[in-house]
Structure formats: structure tokens, C-alpha cells
């Protein structure tokens, strides 16, 4: 005669034995919040006594704090950072990470201030969004072994985890689009202390030097006021020189808008007489006439990737630093000939 094995208790059985609803049992066994500790302990005890296998509670995930530069040093790109924060929040919630976001002036990002911010947020992990840490801050991070991820940032020494768009290759491709369209005298409107922007400058210069008869001019910007207005004034002055420049690669799309306005006011046709490529693919790129040709950055993906890097860092605090570089995608627009993206 075959032995009849006892039936594994179901949640309904546990509910009947414990004198509670099935939904309450389900929530307790799934480790959901909102149940009093006395009820939780009672249900778990009944389940264990009757052979119900209870999943162990997941390990608590340390909290994270994101500090975002409020200086506007990259041209007031608030919409750029909004998408990054969306990616950060979404991924943090998926991993069960408590998460706070705060704005901070970069000159106030000192160890003392950040220590207080992290304490009030009950955070172990620090996300620096658009902030390149100073020497003093780097020293504190190293001494205290604070888990840090640079978001839209790079560490030249690769001692801190980070995620960024492919700034060098994105700028190289942007300049190549203009070169393939036949332009040989190209402006690059740029300016910032940030490592990411320096990488775009290097990418632009590499593309220019790859073509023997090409010439590039860096046009430094101060960002005192509107980036579009400053770009408009600088471009108008250069066009008045009749120096023969027929194209511009712009550090971001706000700058490209100002260049487009100046070129149009000078009576030049776009893209026939003067071509423009922006960067970031911000909403304003679709609002110009013609729409901007630009380079698309998946900002939300940068945020999601940053959370993944932090989770890995929480698991292994001593692992070598990693930097994840996301490719950027050319967006056709109408300010450079289509041959540039073929």
C-alpha cells in the first residue's frame, strides 16, 4: 500500500488556525509592512508549527541620498536632471532603497555639509549628480569609505563608481556629422569646469584632426545669464568677422537654439549655408524651425544605471571602481544635411 503523504498546509489553513483573514496571512508571509508585530509573530508561529515554509525577510537595503548641483554651470539644464532623477527614483523603489534628493550649490558640497545631509536622510550611499567632488570631499570619501556613484560624471582616476553618456564619442560623432556634410570650418561653443564637458571638447578636437583640411575653433562661454542669449551674441560676433565658419557643434541644445537664432538673423539658410548639431536631445530641440539635429542622451537610463552601481557597491565595498558609459544616438532634425547621419 502506498504511503499517503500529508498535504502541505495552504494559506487558508494557516488563516483558519490563526483566526485571521487569508489576506492578512498573505501579507505577513510576503513580508509586507502594515501588520502589527504581535499579529505577525502569531501567524508566523502558527505557520511554523504546521510545517509551512516561511520565506526569510529580505535583507534591508541601505538608504541613498542624491545631491544635485544647483549652480546652473552647464547652462541651467534642469530638464536634463529631472529625467535623471526620475530614473533614480524608479530604480531605487524597485530595489527597496529609501531615497532622497536635495539641491546643493557645488561650493557648499563640503564634507561637513554632506555628512549632515546624509545623517538627516539616514543614507549610506551618496549619489553626486552633476558634481565633480573637490579634493577635500574626495579625501573625506576615501577616509570614511562612503559608497559614492557619480551620476553624469566621471572620475579621471577611476576611484569612484560613475555613469555618464559617451561624451567623447558622442562629441566625435557630432563633429563627424558636420564633416561628412562637407563643412571644414566648425565652431564648438562650450565651457565648464566639469570632466564630462572636457571629454566633449576632446571628442570634437579628435574629429577635427582626423580630417586634414578641417579647422575647429573653441568658443568659450561663461554662462552668466541665459545660455541661449550668450550663444546668440557670440555667434553673431563671429559671423560678423566673415571668418568663413559654416557650422557649429554646441555643448547642449539650449546653446544650439541661440546659435540658430543668430544664424537665421544673419540671413543664412540652415542647413545649406550654416549647419548646427546640439547635444542631449532636450524638448527644446523640437521647438525650433527647423528642428535641431542633436545627439540623444537617455537621461533616465543614467539614473537607473546609477542605482545598479550603488547596489553592487553595497554588496562589495572593496571591489574596484567601475564606470558605465552609455552611447548617445544621433537625432536627424533639420539643422544639418541628412548625409551626415547616413
CSV table of C-alpha atoms in Angstrom, one decimal:
chain,number,residue,atom,x,y,z
A,1,UNK,CA,0.0,0.0,0.0
A,2,UNK,CA,1.4,3.4,-1.0
A,3,UNK,CA,2.0,5.8,1.9
A,4,UNK,CA,-0.2,8.9,1.8
A,5,UNK,CA,1.9,12.0,2.3
A,6,UNK,CA,0.4,14.7,4.4
A,7,UNK,CA,-0.9,17.7,2.4
A,8,UNK,CA,1.2,20.8,2.7
A,9,UNK,CA,-0.8,23.5,4.6
A,10,UNK,CA,-2.2,26.3,2.5
A,11,UNK,CA,-2.5,29.9,3.4
A,12,UNK,CA,-6.3,29.4,4.0
A,13,UNK,CA,-5.4,26.7,6.5
A,14,UNK,CA,-3.0,29.0,8.4
A,15,UNK,CA,-5.6,31.7,8.4
A,16,UNK,CA,-8.2,29.4,9.9
A,17,UNK,CA,-5.8,28.1,12.6
A,18,UNK,CA,-4.6,31.6,13.4
A,19,UNK,CA,-8.1,33.1,13.4
A,20,UNK,CA,-7.3,35.8,10.8
A,21,UNK,CA,-8.1,36.6,7.2
A,22,UNK,CA,-6.3,34.9,4.3
A,23,UNK,CA,-5.2,38.4,3.1
A,24,UNK,CA,-3.6,39.1,6.4
A,25,UNK,CA,-1.7,35.7,6.2
A,26,UNK,CA,-0.7,36.5,2.7
A,27,UNK,CA,0.7,39.9,3.6
A,28,UNK,CA,2.7,38.5,6.6
A,29,UNK,CA,4.2,35.7,4.5
A,30,UNK,CA,5.2,38.2,1.8
A,31,UNK,CA,6.9,40.3,4.4
A,32,UNK,CA,4.7,43.3,3.7
A,33,UNK,CA,4.5,46.2,6.1
A,34,UNK,CA,1.4,47.4,7.9
A,35,UNK,CA,0.8,44.4,10.2
A,36,UNK,CA,1.3,44.7,13.9
A,37,UNK,CA,4.2,42.8,15.4
A,38,UNK,CA,2.0,40.8,17.7
A,39,UNK,CA,-0.2,39.6,14.8
A,40,UNK,CA,2.8,38.9,12.6
A,41,UNK,CA,4.5,36.8,15.3
A,42,UNK,CA,1.3,34.9,15.9
A,43,UNK,CA,0.8,34.0,12.3
A,44,UNK,CA,4.5,33.0,11.8
A,45,UNK,CA,4.4,30.8,14.9
A,46,UNK,CA,1.2,29.0,13.7
A,47,UNK,CA,2.7,28.6,10.2
A,48,UNK,CA,5.9,27.1,11.6
A,49,UNK,CA,4.1,24.7,13.9
A,50,UNK,CA,2.1,23.3,11.0
A,51,UNK,CA,5.1,22.9,8.6
A,52,UNK,CA,4.5,25.9,6.3
A,53,UNK,CA,7.8,27.1,4.8
A,54,UNK,CA,8.1,30.8,5.5
A,55,UNK,CA,10.4,32.9,3.4
A,56,UNK,CA,13.1,34.8,5.3
A,57,UNK,CA,12.7,38.5,5.3
A,58,UNK,CA,14.8,40.2,2.6
A,59,UNK,CA,17.9,42.0,3.8
A,60,UNK,CA,17.4,45.7,4.4
A,61,UNK,CA,18.9,47.9,1.7
A,62,UNK,CA,20.8,50.9,2.9
A,63,UNK,CA,19.4,54.3,2.0
A,64,UNK,CA,20.6,56.7,-0.6
A,65,UNK,CA,21.0,60.4,-1.0
A,66,UNK,CA,21.3,62.2,-4.3
A,67,UNK,CA,22.8,65.7,-4.3
A,68,UNK,CA,22.2,67.7,-7.5
A,69,UNK,CA,24.3,70.8,-8.5
A,70,UNK,CA,22.1,73.8,-8.4
A,71,UNK,CA,24.6,76.2,-9.8
A,72,UNK,CA,23.4,76.0,-13.4
A,73,UNK,CA,27.1,75.8,-14.6
A,74,UNK,CA,26.1,73.7,-17.5
A,75,UNK,CA,23.6,76.2,-18.8
A,76,UNK,CA,20.6,75.7,-16.5
A,77,UNK,CA,19.8,72.2,-17.6
A,78,UNK,CA,17.1,71.5,-15.1
A,79,UNK,CA,15.1,69.4,-17.5
A,80,UNK,CA,18.2,67.2,-18.1
A,81,UNK,CA,18.4,66.4,-14.4
A,82,UNK,CA,14.7,65.9,-13.9
A,83,UNK,CA,14.9,62.8,-16.2
A,84,UNK,CA,17.9,61.5,-14.3
A,85,UNK,CA,16.1,61.9,-11.0
A,86,UNK,CA,13.1,60.0,-12.5
A,87,UNK,CA,15.4,57.1,-13.3
A,88,UNK,CA,17.0,57.2,-9.9
A,89,UNK,CA,13.7,57.2,-8.0
A,90,UNK,CA,12.2,54.4,-10.1
A,91,UNK,CA,15.1,52.1,-9.7
A,92,UNK,CA,15.5,52.9,-6.0
A,93,UNK,CA,11.9,51.9,-5.4
A,94,UNK,CA,12.4,48.7,-7.3
A,95,UNK,CA,15.3,47.7,-5.1
A,96,UNK,CA,13.6,48.8,-1.9
A,97,UNK,CA,16.1,51.6,-1.3
A,98,UNK,CA,14.9,54.6,0.7
A,99,UNK,CA,15.9,57.6,-1.4
A,100,UNK,CA,16.1,61.4,-1.0
A,101,UNK,CA,17.1,64.1,-3.4
A,102,UNK,CA,18.4,67.5,-2.5
A,103,UNK,CA,19.8,70.5,-4.4
A,104,UNK,CA,23.1,71.9,-3.3
A,105,UNK,CA,25.4,74.6,-4.6
A,106,UNK,CA,28.6,73.0,-5.6
A,107,UNK,CA,30.7,75.3,-3.5
A,108,UNK,CA,28.7,74.1,-0.5
A,109,UNK,CA,29.4,70.4,-1.2
A,110,UNK,CA,31.8,70.1,1.7
A,111,UNK,CA,32.4,67.1,3.9
A,112,UNK,CA,30.7,68.8,6.8
A,113,UNK,CA,27.5,69.7,4.9
A,114,UNK,CA,27.2,66.4,3.1
A,115,UNK,CA,27.8,64.5,6.4
A,116,UNK,CA,24.8,66.4,7.9
A,117,UNK,CA,22.7,65.8,4.8
A,118,UNK,CA,23.4,62.1,4.9
A,119,UNK,CA,22.7,61.8,8.6
A,120,UNK,CA,19.3,63.6,8.3
A,121,UNK,CA,18.4,61.4,5.3
A,122,UNK,CA,19.6,58.2,7.1
A,123,UNK,CA,21.6,57.4,3.9
A,124,UNK,CA,24.7,55.3,3.5
A,125,UNK,CA,25.1,55.7,-0.2
A,126,UNK,CA,25.8,59.1,-1.9
A,127,UNK,CA,24.9,60.0,-5.5
A,128,UNK,CA,26.7,63.1,-6.8
A,129,UNK,CA,24.6,64.3,-9.7
A,130,UNK,CA,26.4,66.8,-11.9
A,131,UNK,CA,29.0,67.4,-9.2
A,132,UNK,CA,32.7,66.7,-9.5
A,133,UNK,CA,34.0,66.2,-5.9
A,134,UNK,CA,36.6,68.6,-4.7
A,135,UNK,CA,39.9,67.5,-3.2
A,136,UNK,CA,38.6,67.9,0.3
A,137,UNK,CA,35.4,65.9,-0.5
A,138,UNK,CA,37.4,63.2,-2.2
A,139,UNK,CA,39.6,62.9,0.9
A,140,UNK,CA,36.6,62.6,3.2
A,141,UNK,CA,35.0,60.0,0.9
A,142,UNK,CA,38.2,57.9,0.9
A,143,UNK,CA,38.7,58.3,4.7
A,144,UNK,CA,35.1,57.4,5.6
A,145,UNK,CA,34.8,54.8,2.8
A,146,UNK,CA,31.5,56.3,1.7
A,147,UNK,CA,29.8,54.4,-1.1
A,148,UNK,CA,29.6,57.0,-3.9
A,149,UNK,CA,28.3,57.0,-7.5
A,150,UNK,CA,29.0,59.9,-9.8
A,151,UNK,CA,25.9,60.4,-12.0
A,152,UNK,CA,26.5,62.2,-15.3
A,153,UNK,CA,30.1,62.5,-14.1
A,154,UNK,CA,33.4,60.8,-14.5
A,155,UNK,CA,36.4,60.3,-12.2
A,156,UNK,CA,39.6,60.7,-14.2
A,157,UNK,CA,41.4,58.4,-11.7
A,158,UNK,CA,38.6,55.9,-11.7
A,159,UNK,CA,38.5,55.5,-8.0
A,160,UNK,CA,34.8,56.3,-7.8
A,161,UNK,CA,31.9,54.5,-9.5
A,162,UNK,CA,30.2,56.5,-12.1
A,163,UNK,CA,27.8,56.6,-15.1
A,164,UNK,CA,27.7,59.1,-17.9
A,165,UNK,CA,26.8,59.4,-21.6
A,166,UNK,CA,29.5,58.7,-24.0
A,167,UNK,CA,30.8,62.3,-24.1
A,168,UNK,CA,34.0,61.8,-26.0
A,169,UNK,CA,32.5,59.5,-28.7
A,170,UNK,CA,29.2,61.5,-28.8
A,171,UNK,CA,31.1,64.7,-29.5
A,172,UNK,CA,33.3,62.9,-32.0
A,173,UNK,CA,30.2,61.6,-33.8
A,174,UNK,CA,28.5,65.1,-33.7
A,175,UNK,CA,31.5,66.7,-35.3
A,176,UNK,CA,31.7,63.9,-37.8
A,177,UNK,CA,28.2,64.6,-38.9
A,178,UNK,CA,29.2,68.1,-39.8
A,179,UNK,CA,32.4,67.0,-41.5
A,180,UNK,CA,30.5,64.4,-43.6
A,181,UNK,CA,28.2,67.1,-44.7
A,182,UNK,CA,31.2,68.9,-46.2
A,183,UNK,CA,31.9,71.5,-43.5
A,184,UNK,CA,35.5,72.3,-42.9
A,185,UNK,CA,35.5,75.3,-40.6
A,186,UNK,CA,33.5,74.4,-37.5
A,187,UNK,CA,32.8,76.2,-34.2
A,188,UNK,CA,32.4,74.4,-30.8
A,189,UNK,CA,30.6,76.5,-28.3
A,190,UNK,CA,31.4,75.1,-24.9
A,191,UNK,CA,32.6,76.0,-21.4
A,192,UNK,CA,32.6,74.3,-18.0
A,193,UNK,CA,35.0,73.0,-15.3
A,194,UNK,CA,33.4,69.6,-15.5
A,195,UNK,CA,35.2,66.5,-16.6
A,196,UNK,CA,32.3,65.4,-18.8
A,197,UNK,CA,32.5,68.7,-20.8
A,198,UNK,CA,36.2,68.4,-21.2
A,199,UNK,CA,35.6,65.0,-22.7
A,200,UNK,CA,33.3,66.5,-25.3
A,201,UNK,CA,36.0,69.1,-26.2
A,202,UNK,CA,38.5,66.2,-26.7
A,203,UNK,CA,36.0,64.3,-28.9
A,204,UNK,CA,35.4,67.4,-31.0
A,205,UNK,CA,39.1,68.1,-31.4
A,206,UNK,CA,39.8,64.4,-32.3
A,207,UNK,CA,37.2,64.6,-35.1
A,208,UNK,CA,38.6,67.8,-36.5
A,209,UNK,CA,42.2,66.5,-36.5
A,210,UNK,CA,41.0,63.3,-38.3
A,211,UNK,CA,40.3,65.4,-41.4
A,212,UNK,CA,43.5,67.1,-42.8
A,213,UNK,CA,41.9,70.3,-44.1
A,214,UNK,CA,39.4,70.8,-41.3
A,215,UNK,CA,39.7,73.6,-38.7
A,216,UNK,CA,37.9,73.9,-35.4
A,217,UNK,CA,37.5,76.9,-33.1
A,218,UNK,CA,36.6,76.6,-29.4
A,219,UNK,CA,34.2,79.3,-28.4
A,220,UNK,CA,34.3,79.6,-24.6
A,221,UNK,CA,31.1,80.5,-22.7
A,222,UNK,CA,30.7,82.0,-19.3
A,223,UNK,CA,27.0,81.1,-18.6
A,224,UNK,CA,26.4,84.4,-16.8
A,225,UNK,CA,22.7,84.6,-17.6
A,226,UNK,CA,20.9,82.8,-20.4
A,227,UNK,CA,23.0,80.3,-22.3
A,228,UNK,CA,20.9,80.8,-25.5
A,229,UNK,CA,21.3,84.6,-25.3
A,230,UNK,CA,25.1,84.3,-24.8
A,231,UNK,CA,25.4,81.8,-27.6
A,232,UNK,CA,23.4,84.2,-29.8
A,233,UNK,CA,25.7,87.1,-29.1
A,234,UNK,CA,28.9,85.1,-29.6
A,235,UNK,CA,27.7,83.6,-32.8
A,236,UNK,CA,26.6,87.0,-34.2
A,237,UNK,CA,30.0,88.4,-33.4
A,238,UNK,CA,31.8,85.6,-35.2
A,239,UNK,CA,29.6,85.8,-38.2
A,240,UNK,CA,30.3,89.5,-38.4
A,241,UNK,CA,34.1,88.7,-38.7
A,242,UNK,CA,33.4,86.8,-42.0
A,243,UNK,CA,35.9,84.2,-40.9
A,244,UNK,CA,34.3,81.5,-43.1
A,245,UNK,CA,32.9,79.3,-40.4
A,246,UNK,CA,29.9,77.3,-41.7
A,247,UNK,CA,28.9,75.0,-38.9
A,248,UNK,CA,28.8,74.7,-35.1
A,249,UNK,CA,28.7,71.9,-32.6
A,250,UNK,CA,27.1,73.0,-29.4
A,251,UNK,CA,27.7,71.7,-25.9
A,252,UNK,CA,23.9,71.4,-25.4
A,253,UNK,CA,20.7,72.1,-27.1
A,254,UNK,CA,20.0,75.4,-25.3
A,255,UNK,CA,23.2,76.8,-26.8
A,256,UNK,CA,22.2,75.4,-30.2
A,257,UNK,CA,19.0,77.4,-30.0
A,258,UNK,CA,20.9,80.6,-29.6
A,259,UNK,CA,23.3,79.8,-32.5
A,260,UNK,CA,20.3,79.0,-34.8
A,261,UNK,CA,18.7,82.3,-34.0
A,262,UNK,CA,21.9,84.3,-34.7
A,263,UNK,CA,22.5,82.4,-38.0
A,264,UNK,CA,18.9,83.0,-39.1
A,265,UNK,CA,19.0,86.7,-38.2
A,266,UNK,CA,22.2,87.0,-40.3
A,267,UNK,CA,20.2,85.8,-43.3
A,268,UNK,CA,21.9,82.5,-43.7
A,269,UNK,CA,20.0,79.3,-44.7
A,270,UNK,CA,20.0,76.3,-42.4
A,271,UNK,CA,21.4,73.8,-43.1
A,272,UNK,CA,22.5,74.9,-46.6
A,273,UNK,CA,24.7,77.9,-45.5
A,274,UNK,CA,25.3,77.0,-41.9
A,275,UNK,CA,24.8,73.7,-40.1
A,276,UNK,CA,24.3,73.1,-36.4
A,277,UNK,CA,24.4,70.0,-34.1
A,278,UNK,CA,23.4,70.1,-30.5
A,279,UNK,CA,23.7,67.6,-27.6
A,280,UNK,CA,21.3,66.0,-25.1
A,281,UNK,CA,18.1,66.0,-27.2
A,282,UNK,CA,16.2,68.2,-24.8
A,283,UNK,CA,12.5,69.1,-25.5
A,284,UNK,CA,13.5,72.5,-27.0
A,285,UNK,CA,15.2,70.6,-29.9
A,286,UNK,CA,11.7,70.0,-31.4
A,287,UNK,CA,10.6,73.6,-30.9
A,288,UNK,CA,12.9,75.3,-33.3
A,289,UNK,CA,12.5,75.9,-37.1
A,290,UNK,CA,13.9,73.7,-38.4
A,291,UNK,CA,14.1,71.2,-35.5
A,292,UNK,CA,17.6,70.8,-34.1
A,293,UNK,CA,19.9,68.0,-35.2
A,294,UNK,CA,21.3,66.7,-32.0
A,295,UNK,CA,22.6,63.8,-30.0
A,296,UNK,CA,20.2,61.9,-27.8
A,297,UNK,CA,21.1,61.1,-24.2
A,298,UNK,CA,18.9,58.6,-22.3
A,299,UNK,CA,18.9,60.5,-19.1
A,300,UNK,CA,16.5,58.2,-17.2
A,301,UNK,CA,18.8,55.3,-18.1
A,302,UNK,CA,21.7,57.0,-16.4
A,303,UNK,CA,19.7,57.2,-13.2
A,304,UNK,CA,18.7,53.6,-13.3
A,305,UNK,CA,22.2,52.5,-14.0
A,306,UNK,CA,23.5,54.6,-11.0
A,307,UNK,CA,21.2,52.7,-8.7
A,308,UNK,CA,22.5,49.4,-10.0
A,309,UNK,CA,26.1,50.5,-9.4
A,310,UNK,CA,25.2,51.5,-5.9
A,311,UNK,CA,23.6,48.2,-5.2
A,312,UNK,CA,26.8,46.4,-6.4
A,313,UNK,CA,28.9,48.7,-4.2
A,314,UNK,CA,26.7,47.9,-1.1
A,315,UNK,CA,27.3,44.2,-1.8
A,316,UNK,CA,31.1,44.6,-2.2
A,317,UNK,CA,32.6,47.7,-0.7
A,318,UNK,CA,36.1,46.7,-1.6
A,319,UNK,CA,35.5,46.0,-5.3
A,320,UNK,CA,37.4,48.1,-7.9
A,321,UNK,CA,35.5,51.1,-9.1
A,322,UNK,CA,33.5,50.8,-12.3
A,323,UNK,CA,32.4,53.4,-14.8
A,324,UNK,CA,29.5,52.7,-17.1
A,325,UNK,CA,29.3,54.7,-20.4
A,326,UNK,CA,26.1,54.9,-22.3
A,327,UNK,CA,26.2,55.5,-26.0
A,328,UNK,CA,24.4,58.6,-27.5
A,329,UNK,CA,22.2,58.4,-30.6
A,330,UNK,CA,22.2,60.9,-33.5
A,331,UNK,CA,18.8,62.6,-34.0
A,332,UNK,CA,18.3,63.8,-37.6
A,333,UNK,CA,16.5,67.1,-37.1
A,334,UNK,CA,16.9,69.7,-39.8
A,335,UNK,CA,20.0,71.7,-39.0
A,336,UNK,CA,22.5,69.5,-40.7
A,337,UNK,CA,22.2,67.7,-44.1
A,338,UNK,CA,20.9,64.2,-43.9
A,339,UNK,CA,24.1,62.9,-45.5
A,340,UNK,CA,25.7,63.4,-42.0
A,341,UNK,CA,23.6,60.6,-40.5
A,342,UNK,CA,23.6,58.2,-43.4
